[in-house]
Tab-separated table of C-alpha atoms and ligand atoms in Angstrom:
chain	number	residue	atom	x	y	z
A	1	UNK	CA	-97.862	68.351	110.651
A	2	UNK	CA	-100.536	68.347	108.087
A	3	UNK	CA	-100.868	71.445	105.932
A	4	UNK	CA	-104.088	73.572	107.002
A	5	UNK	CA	-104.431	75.831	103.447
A	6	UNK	CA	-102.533	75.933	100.580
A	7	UNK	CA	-103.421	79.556	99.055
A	8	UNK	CA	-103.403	79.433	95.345
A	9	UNK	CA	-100.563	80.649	94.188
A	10	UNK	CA	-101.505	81.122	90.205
A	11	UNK	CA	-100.737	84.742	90.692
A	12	UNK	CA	-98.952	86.622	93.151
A	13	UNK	CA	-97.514	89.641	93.810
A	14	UNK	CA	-93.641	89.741	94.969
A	15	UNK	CA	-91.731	90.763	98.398
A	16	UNK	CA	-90.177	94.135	97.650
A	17	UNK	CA	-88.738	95.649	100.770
A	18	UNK	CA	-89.872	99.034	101.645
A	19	UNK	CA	-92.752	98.610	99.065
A	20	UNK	CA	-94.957	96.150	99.792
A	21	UNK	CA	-96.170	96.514	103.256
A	22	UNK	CA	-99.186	96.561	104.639
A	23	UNK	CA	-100.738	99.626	102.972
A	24	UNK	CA	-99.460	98.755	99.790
A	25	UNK	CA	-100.918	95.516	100.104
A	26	UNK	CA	-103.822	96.828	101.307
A	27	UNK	CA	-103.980	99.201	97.557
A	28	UNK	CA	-103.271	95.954	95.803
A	29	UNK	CA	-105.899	93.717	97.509
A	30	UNK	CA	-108.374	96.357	95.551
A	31	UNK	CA	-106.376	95.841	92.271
A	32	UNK	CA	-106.793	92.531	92.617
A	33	UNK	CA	-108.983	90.325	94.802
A	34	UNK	CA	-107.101	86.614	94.014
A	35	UNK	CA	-103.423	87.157	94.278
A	36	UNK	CA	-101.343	85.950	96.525
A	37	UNK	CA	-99.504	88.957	98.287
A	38	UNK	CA	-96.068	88.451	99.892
A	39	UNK	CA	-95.155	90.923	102.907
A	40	UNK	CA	-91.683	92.234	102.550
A	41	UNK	CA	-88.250	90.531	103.936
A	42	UNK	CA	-89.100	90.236	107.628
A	43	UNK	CA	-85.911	89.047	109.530
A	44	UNK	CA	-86.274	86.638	112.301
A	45	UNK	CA	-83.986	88.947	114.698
A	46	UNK	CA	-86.508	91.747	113.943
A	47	UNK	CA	-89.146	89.793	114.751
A	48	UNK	CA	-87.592	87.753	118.204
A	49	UNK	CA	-85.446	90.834	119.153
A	50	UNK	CA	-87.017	93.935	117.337
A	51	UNK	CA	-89.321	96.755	119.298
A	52	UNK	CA	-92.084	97.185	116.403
A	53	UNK	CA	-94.605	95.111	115.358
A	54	UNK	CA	-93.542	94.007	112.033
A	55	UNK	CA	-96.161	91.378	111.396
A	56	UNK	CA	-99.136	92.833	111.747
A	57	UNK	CA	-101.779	93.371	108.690
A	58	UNK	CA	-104.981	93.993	107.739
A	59	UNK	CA	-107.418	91.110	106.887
A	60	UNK	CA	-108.324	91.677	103.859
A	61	UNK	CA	-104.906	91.256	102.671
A	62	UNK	CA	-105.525	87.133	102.765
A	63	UNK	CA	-104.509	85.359	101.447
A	64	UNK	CA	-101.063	86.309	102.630
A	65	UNK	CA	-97.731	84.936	103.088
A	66	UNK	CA	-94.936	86.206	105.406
A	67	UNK	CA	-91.285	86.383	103.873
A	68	UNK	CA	-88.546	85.360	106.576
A	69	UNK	CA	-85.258	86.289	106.349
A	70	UNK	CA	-83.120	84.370	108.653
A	71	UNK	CA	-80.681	80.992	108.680
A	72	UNK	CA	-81.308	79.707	111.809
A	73	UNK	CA	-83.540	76.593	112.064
A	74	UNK	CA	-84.778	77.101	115.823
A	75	UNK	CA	-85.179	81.102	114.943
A	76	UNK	CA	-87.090	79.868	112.111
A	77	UNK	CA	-89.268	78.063	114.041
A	78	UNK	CA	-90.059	80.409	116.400
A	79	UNK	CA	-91.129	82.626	114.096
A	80	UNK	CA	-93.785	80.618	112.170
A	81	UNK	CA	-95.205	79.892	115.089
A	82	UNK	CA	-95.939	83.350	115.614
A	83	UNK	CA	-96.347	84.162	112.122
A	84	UNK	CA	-98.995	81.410	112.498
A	85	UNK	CA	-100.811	83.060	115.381
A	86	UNK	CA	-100.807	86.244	113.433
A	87	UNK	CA	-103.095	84.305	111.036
A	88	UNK	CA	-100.739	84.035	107.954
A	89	UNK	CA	-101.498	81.842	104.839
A	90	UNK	CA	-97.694	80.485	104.192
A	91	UNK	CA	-94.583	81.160	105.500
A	92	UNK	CA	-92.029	81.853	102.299
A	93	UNK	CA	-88.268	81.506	103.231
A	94	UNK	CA	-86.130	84.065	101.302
A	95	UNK	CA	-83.110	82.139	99.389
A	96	UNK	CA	-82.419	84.955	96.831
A	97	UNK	CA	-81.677	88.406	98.294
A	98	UNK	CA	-78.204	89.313	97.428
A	99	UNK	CA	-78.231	92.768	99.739
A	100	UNK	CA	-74.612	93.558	101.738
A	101	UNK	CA	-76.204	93.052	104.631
A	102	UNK	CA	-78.057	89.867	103.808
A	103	UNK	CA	-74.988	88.323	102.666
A	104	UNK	CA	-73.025	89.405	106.429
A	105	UNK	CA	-75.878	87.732	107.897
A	106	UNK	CA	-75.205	84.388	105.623
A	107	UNK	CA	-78.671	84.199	104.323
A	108	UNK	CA	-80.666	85.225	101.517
A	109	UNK	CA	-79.022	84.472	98.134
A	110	UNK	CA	-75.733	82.963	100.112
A	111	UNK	CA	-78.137	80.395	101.518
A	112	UNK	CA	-78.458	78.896	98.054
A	113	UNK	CA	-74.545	77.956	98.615
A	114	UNK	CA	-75.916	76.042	101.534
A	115	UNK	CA	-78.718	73.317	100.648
A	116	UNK	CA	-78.128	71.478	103.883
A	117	UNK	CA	-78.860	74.065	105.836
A	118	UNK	CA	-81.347	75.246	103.689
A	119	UNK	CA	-82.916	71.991	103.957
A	120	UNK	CA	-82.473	72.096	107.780
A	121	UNK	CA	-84.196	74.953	107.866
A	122	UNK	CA	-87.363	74.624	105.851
A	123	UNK	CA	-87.833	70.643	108.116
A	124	UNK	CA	-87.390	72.584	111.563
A	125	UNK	CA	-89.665	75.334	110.069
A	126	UNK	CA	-92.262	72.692	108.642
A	127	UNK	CA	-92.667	70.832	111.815
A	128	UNK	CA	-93.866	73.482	114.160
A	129	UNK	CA	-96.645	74.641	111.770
A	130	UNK	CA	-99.810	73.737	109.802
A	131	UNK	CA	-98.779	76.696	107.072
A	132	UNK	CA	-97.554	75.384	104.534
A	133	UNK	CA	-93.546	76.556	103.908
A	134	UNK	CA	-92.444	77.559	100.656
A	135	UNK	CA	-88.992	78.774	99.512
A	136	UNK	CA	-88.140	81.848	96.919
A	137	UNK	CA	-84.617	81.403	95.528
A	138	UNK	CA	-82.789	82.100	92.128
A	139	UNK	CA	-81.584	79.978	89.631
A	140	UNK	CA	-77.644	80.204	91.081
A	141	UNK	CA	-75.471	82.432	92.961
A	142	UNK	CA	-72.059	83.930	91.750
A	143	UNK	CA	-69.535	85.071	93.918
A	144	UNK	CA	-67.610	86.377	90.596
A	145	UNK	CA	-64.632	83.791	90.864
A	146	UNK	CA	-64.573	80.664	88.670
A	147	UNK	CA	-64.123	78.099	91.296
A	148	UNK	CA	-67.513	79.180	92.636
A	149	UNK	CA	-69.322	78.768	89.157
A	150	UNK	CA	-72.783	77.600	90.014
A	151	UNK	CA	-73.749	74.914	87.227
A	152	UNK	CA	-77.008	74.255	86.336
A	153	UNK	CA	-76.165	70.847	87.558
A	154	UNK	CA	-75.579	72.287	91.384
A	155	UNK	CA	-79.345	74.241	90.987
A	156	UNK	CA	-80.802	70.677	90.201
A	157	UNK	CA	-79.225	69.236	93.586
A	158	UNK	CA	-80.404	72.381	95.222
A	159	UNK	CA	-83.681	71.821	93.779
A	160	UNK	CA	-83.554	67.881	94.713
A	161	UNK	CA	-82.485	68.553	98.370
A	162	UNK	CA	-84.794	71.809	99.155
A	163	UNK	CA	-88.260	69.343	97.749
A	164	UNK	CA	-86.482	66.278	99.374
A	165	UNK	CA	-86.736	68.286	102.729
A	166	UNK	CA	-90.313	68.685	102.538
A	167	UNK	CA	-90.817	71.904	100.577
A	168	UNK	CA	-93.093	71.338	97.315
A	169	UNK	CA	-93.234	75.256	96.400
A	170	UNK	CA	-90.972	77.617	95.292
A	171	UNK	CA	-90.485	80.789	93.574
A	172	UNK	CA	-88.183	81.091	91.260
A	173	UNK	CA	-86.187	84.407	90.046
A	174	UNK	CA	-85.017	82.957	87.080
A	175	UNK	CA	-81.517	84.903	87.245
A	176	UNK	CA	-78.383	84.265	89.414
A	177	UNK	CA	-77.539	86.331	91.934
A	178	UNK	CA	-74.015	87.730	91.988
A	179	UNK	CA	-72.737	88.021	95.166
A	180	UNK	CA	-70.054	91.034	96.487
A	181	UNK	CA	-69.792	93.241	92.807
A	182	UNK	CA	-73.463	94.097	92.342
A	183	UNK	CA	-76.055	96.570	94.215
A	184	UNK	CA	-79.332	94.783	94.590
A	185	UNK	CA	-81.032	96.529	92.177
A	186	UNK	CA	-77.620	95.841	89.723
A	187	UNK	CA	-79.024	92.172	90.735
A	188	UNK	CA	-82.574	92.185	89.231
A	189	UNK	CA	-81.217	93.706	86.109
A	190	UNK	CA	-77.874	92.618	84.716
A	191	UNK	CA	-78.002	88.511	85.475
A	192	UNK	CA	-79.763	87.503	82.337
A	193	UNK	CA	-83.049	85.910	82.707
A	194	UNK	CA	-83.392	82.448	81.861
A	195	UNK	CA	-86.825	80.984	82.295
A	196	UNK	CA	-85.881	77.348	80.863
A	197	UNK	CA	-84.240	77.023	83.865
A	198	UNK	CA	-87.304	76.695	85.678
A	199	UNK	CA	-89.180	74.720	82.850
A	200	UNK	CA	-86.597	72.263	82.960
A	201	UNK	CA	-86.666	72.007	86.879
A	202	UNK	CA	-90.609	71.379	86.374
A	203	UNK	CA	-90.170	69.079	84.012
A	204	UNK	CA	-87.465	67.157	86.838
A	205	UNK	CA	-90.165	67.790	89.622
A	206	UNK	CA	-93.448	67.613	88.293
A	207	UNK	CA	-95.035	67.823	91.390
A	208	UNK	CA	-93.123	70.659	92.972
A	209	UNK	CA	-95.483	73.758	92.586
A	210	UNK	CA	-92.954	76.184	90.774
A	211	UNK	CA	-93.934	80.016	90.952
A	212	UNK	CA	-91.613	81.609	88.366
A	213	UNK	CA	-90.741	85.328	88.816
A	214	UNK	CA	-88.793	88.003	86.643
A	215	UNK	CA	-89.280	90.863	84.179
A	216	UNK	CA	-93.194	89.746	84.019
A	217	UNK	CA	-94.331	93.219	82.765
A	218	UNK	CA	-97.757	92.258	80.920
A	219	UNK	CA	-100.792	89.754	80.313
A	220	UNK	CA	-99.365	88.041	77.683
A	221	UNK	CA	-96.300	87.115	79.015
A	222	UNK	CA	-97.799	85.844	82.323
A	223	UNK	CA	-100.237	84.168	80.449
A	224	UNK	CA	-97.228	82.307	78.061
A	225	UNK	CA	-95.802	81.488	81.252
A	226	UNK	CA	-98.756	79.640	82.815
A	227	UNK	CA	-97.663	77.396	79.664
A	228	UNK	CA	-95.477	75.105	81.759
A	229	UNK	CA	-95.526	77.468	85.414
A	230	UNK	CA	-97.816	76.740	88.296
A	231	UNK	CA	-97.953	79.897	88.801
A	232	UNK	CA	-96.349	83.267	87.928
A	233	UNK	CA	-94.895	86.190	90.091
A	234	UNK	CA	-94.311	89.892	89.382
A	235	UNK	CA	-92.806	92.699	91.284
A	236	UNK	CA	-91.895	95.580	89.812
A	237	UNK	CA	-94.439	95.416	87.019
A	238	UNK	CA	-97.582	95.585	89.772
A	239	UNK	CA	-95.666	97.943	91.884
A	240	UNK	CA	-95.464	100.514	89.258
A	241	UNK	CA	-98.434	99.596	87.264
A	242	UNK	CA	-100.896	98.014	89.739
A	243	UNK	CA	-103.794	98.142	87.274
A	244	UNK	CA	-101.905	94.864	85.358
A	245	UNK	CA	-102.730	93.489	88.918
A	246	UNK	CA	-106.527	93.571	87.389
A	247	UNK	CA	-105.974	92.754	84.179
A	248	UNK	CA	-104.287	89.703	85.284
A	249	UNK	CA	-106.943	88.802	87.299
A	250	UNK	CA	-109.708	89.655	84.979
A	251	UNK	CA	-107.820	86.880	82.772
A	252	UNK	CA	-106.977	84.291	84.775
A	253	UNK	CA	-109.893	84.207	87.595
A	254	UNK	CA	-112.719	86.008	85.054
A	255	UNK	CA	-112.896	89.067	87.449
A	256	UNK	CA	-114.618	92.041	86.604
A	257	UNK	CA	-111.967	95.018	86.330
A	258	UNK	CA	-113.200	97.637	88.803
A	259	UNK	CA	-113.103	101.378	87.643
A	260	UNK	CA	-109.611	102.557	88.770
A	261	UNK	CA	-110.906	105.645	90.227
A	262	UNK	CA	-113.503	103.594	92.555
A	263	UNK	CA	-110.580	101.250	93.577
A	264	UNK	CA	-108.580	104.152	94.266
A	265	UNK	CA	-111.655	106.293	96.378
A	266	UNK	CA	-111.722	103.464	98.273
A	267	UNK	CA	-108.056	103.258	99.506
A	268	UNK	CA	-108.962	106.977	100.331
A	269	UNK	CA	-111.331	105.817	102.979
A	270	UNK	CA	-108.650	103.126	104.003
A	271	UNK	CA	-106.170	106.206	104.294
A	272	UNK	CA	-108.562	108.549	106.020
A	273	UNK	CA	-109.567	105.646	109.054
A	274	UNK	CA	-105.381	104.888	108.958
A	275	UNK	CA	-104.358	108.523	109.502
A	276	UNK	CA	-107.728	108.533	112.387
A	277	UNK	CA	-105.049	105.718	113.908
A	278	UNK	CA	-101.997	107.982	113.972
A	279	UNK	CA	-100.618	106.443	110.350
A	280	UNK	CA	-98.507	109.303	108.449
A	281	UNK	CA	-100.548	110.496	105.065
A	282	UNK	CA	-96.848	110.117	103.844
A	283	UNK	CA	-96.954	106.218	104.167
A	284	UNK	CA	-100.251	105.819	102.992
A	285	UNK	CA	-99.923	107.971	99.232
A	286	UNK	CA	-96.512	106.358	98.434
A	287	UNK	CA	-97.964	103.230	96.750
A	288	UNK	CA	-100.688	105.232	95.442
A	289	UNK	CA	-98.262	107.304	93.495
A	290	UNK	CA	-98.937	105.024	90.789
A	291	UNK	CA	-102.069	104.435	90.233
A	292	UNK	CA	-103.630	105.422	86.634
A	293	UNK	CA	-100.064	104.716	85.151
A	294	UNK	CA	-100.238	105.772	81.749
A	295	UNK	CA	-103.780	107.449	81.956
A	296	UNK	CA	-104.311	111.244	81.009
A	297	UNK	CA	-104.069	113.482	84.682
A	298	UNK	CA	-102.051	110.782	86.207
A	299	UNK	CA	-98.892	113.769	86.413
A	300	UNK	CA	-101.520	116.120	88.181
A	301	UNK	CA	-102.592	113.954	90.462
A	302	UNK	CA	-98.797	112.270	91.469
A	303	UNK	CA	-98.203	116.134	91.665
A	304	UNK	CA	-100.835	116.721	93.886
A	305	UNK	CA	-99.904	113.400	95.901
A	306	UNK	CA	-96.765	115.206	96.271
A	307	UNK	CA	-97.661	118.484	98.326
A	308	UNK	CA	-94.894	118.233	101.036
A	309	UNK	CA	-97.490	120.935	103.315
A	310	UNK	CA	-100.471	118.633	103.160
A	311	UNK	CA	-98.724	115.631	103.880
A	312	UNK	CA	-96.973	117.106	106.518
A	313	UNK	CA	-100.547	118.311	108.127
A	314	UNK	CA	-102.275	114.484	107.229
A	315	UNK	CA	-104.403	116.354	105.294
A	316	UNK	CA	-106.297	113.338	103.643
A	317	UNK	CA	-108.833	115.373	101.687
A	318	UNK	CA	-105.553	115.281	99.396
A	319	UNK	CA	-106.653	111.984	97.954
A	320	UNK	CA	-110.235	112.974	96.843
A	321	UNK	CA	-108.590	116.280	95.205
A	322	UNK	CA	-105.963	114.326	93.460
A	323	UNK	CA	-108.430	111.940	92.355
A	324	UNK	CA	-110.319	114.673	90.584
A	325	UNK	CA	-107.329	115.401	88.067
A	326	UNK	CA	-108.166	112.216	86.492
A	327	UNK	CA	-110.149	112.426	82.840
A	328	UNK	CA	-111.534	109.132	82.557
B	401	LIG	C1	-87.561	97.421	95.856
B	401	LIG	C2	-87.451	95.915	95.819
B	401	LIG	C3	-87.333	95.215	97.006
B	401	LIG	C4	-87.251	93.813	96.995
B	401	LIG	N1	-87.258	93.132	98.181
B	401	LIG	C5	-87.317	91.776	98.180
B	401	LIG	C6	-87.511	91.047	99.385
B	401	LIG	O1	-87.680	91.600	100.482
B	401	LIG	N2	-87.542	89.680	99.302
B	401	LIG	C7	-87.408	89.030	98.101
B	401	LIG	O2	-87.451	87.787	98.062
B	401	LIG	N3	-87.247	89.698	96.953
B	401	LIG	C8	-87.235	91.044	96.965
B	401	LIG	N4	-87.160	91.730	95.780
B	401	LIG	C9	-87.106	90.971	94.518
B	401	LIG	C10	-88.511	90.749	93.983
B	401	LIG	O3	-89.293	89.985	94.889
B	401	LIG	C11	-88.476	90.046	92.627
B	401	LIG	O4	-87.899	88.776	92.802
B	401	LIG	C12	-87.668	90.814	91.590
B	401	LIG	O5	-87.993	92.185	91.595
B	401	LIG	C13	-87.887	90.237	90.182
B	401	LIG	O6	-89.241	90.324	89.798
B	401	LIG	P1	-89.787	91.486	88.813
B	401	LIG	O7	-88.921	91.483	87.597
B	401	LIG	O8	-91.205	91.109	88.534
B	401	LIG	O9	-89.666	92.789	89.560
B	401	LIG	C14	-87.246	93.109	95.773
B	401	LIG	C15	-87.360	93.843	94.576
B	401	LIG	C16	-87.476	95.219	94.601
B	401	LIG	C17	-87.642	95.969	93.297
């Protein structure tokens, strides 16, 4: 199948389960108007077998890709052809979450122990759809026992089989994952981070598109990175600082920076017309609970954010009044 778009993927913000959805998104669309924003883990038995709509979005989230969770080729499949008729930009397979539950399911980081199938998956995925399919993985995966070391030589021939199969982006976490000793968020912290990894897999594969992701936490580094990356990834950094999502725009795509406190009005209109559709206030403030990080009133108004009475009652209006606490 030919490849209908191929959204630019310079700058993009991560897949963080139970963060990023749709609201969030929708906040960080404002931050920024050029990244690339990733939905969170979706699995594919959520979306064949689940009740709720877990794909659904607002438009001007594009350009947007859809993170699947799942090891099953045909499931796969299935899915980005819906994902496709939801009007997704890509379709990202995840090849790096080292959660309990991931790993009983055999996917996520595990897969990376897999390239066949990995392989198998991203082909059966790629020929049912014009999106183009990407892959985010890590640079190895540890299951704490020597036999199982994962040698820089193994990443290469996962690298060699996952762009042999087709797929000519991915996004790299440049740590290992360590399976079976270490919480998930033990797993974005303790593997060290080793970015030549991924220069030296760019250097192999100079015309894989290589994203790289990890402890990104300002301008300057994502800039350095942009050195030898295609394109550079962060996650916690916009989650809890989205205004970097502007500065990092302003740099790389010229952008004007809009005034915080008009980017964050407007998400109170967003909130107001969500909670007019039956959304909990509750959902709506929790990504906004970080807006004007670092900026004199920003306790005040996360305080104010916070009232457990008005966000029980969907009292929007709380927005607008936390918005006032702000000095500048
Ligand atoms: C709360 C949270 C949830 C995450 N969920 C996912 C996920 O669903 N899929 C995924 O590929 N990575 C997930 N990650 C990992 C991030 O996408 C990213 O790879 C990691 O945080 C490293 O980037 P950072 O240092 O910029 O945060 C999650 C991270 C966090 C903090």
């Amino acid at each position: 199948m030919k490849i209908k778009t191929r959204p630019n993927s310079r700058f993009c913000v991560a897949p963080m389960m139970a963060w990023t959805d749709k609201h969030c998104r929708y906040l960080h669309r404002l931050y920024s108007p050029n990244a690339l924003l990733f939905t969170e883990m979706v699995t594919t038995g959520a979306i064949l077998y689940g009740q709720d709509d877990r794909l659904a979005f607002n438009t001007e989230e594009h350009a947007i890709a859809l993170q699947l969770g799942g090891n099953d080729p045909n499931e796969l499949s299935k899915c980005c052809v819906i994902a496709e008729d939801y009007g997704y930009d890509e379709i990202n397979l995840n090849v790096g979450c080292p959660s309990d539950r991931v790993q009983s399911g055999s996917f996520g980081a595990s897969l990376m122990l897999q390239p066949e199938l990995v392989a198998e998956c991203v082909k059966a995925m790629s020929e049912v759809t014009n999106l183009l399919i990407s892959v985010k993985c890590r640079i190895g995966v540890e299951k704490g026992t020597s036999e199982n070391l994962y040698t820089e030589e193994r990443f290469q021939d996962f690298m060699t089989s996952l762009y042999q199969a087709g797929c000519d982006r991915v996004y790299l976490h440049a740590r290992k994952a360590i399976l079976g000793s270490l919480t998930p968020a033990q797993n974005r912290a303790i593997p060290p981070l080793n970015y030549s990894m991924g220069s030296k897999i760019k250097e192999l594969f100079p015309d894989l598109e290589l994203i790289i992701n990890g402890g990104i936490q300002s301008v300057e580094t994502a800039k350095s990175m942009l050195n030898w990356a295609d394109g550079v990834m962060l996650g916690r950094a916009a989650y809890h600082q989205p205004r970097i999502l502007s500065e990092i725009d302003n740099e790389l795509c010229g952008t004007t920076i809009s005034d915080e406190k008009s980017i964050v009005s407007k998400y109170a209109r967003y909130a107001e017309d969500q909670v007019m559709k039956g959304t909990k206030l509750r959902d709506l403030t929790k990504p906004l609970l970080h807006a004007f990080h670092g900026k004199k009133g920003a306790r005040k108004f996360r305080q104010i954010l916070s009232d457990n009475i008005a966000l029980s009652n969907n009292d929007f209006a709380l927005i607008n009044k936390a918005i006032e606490q702000i000095e500048v």
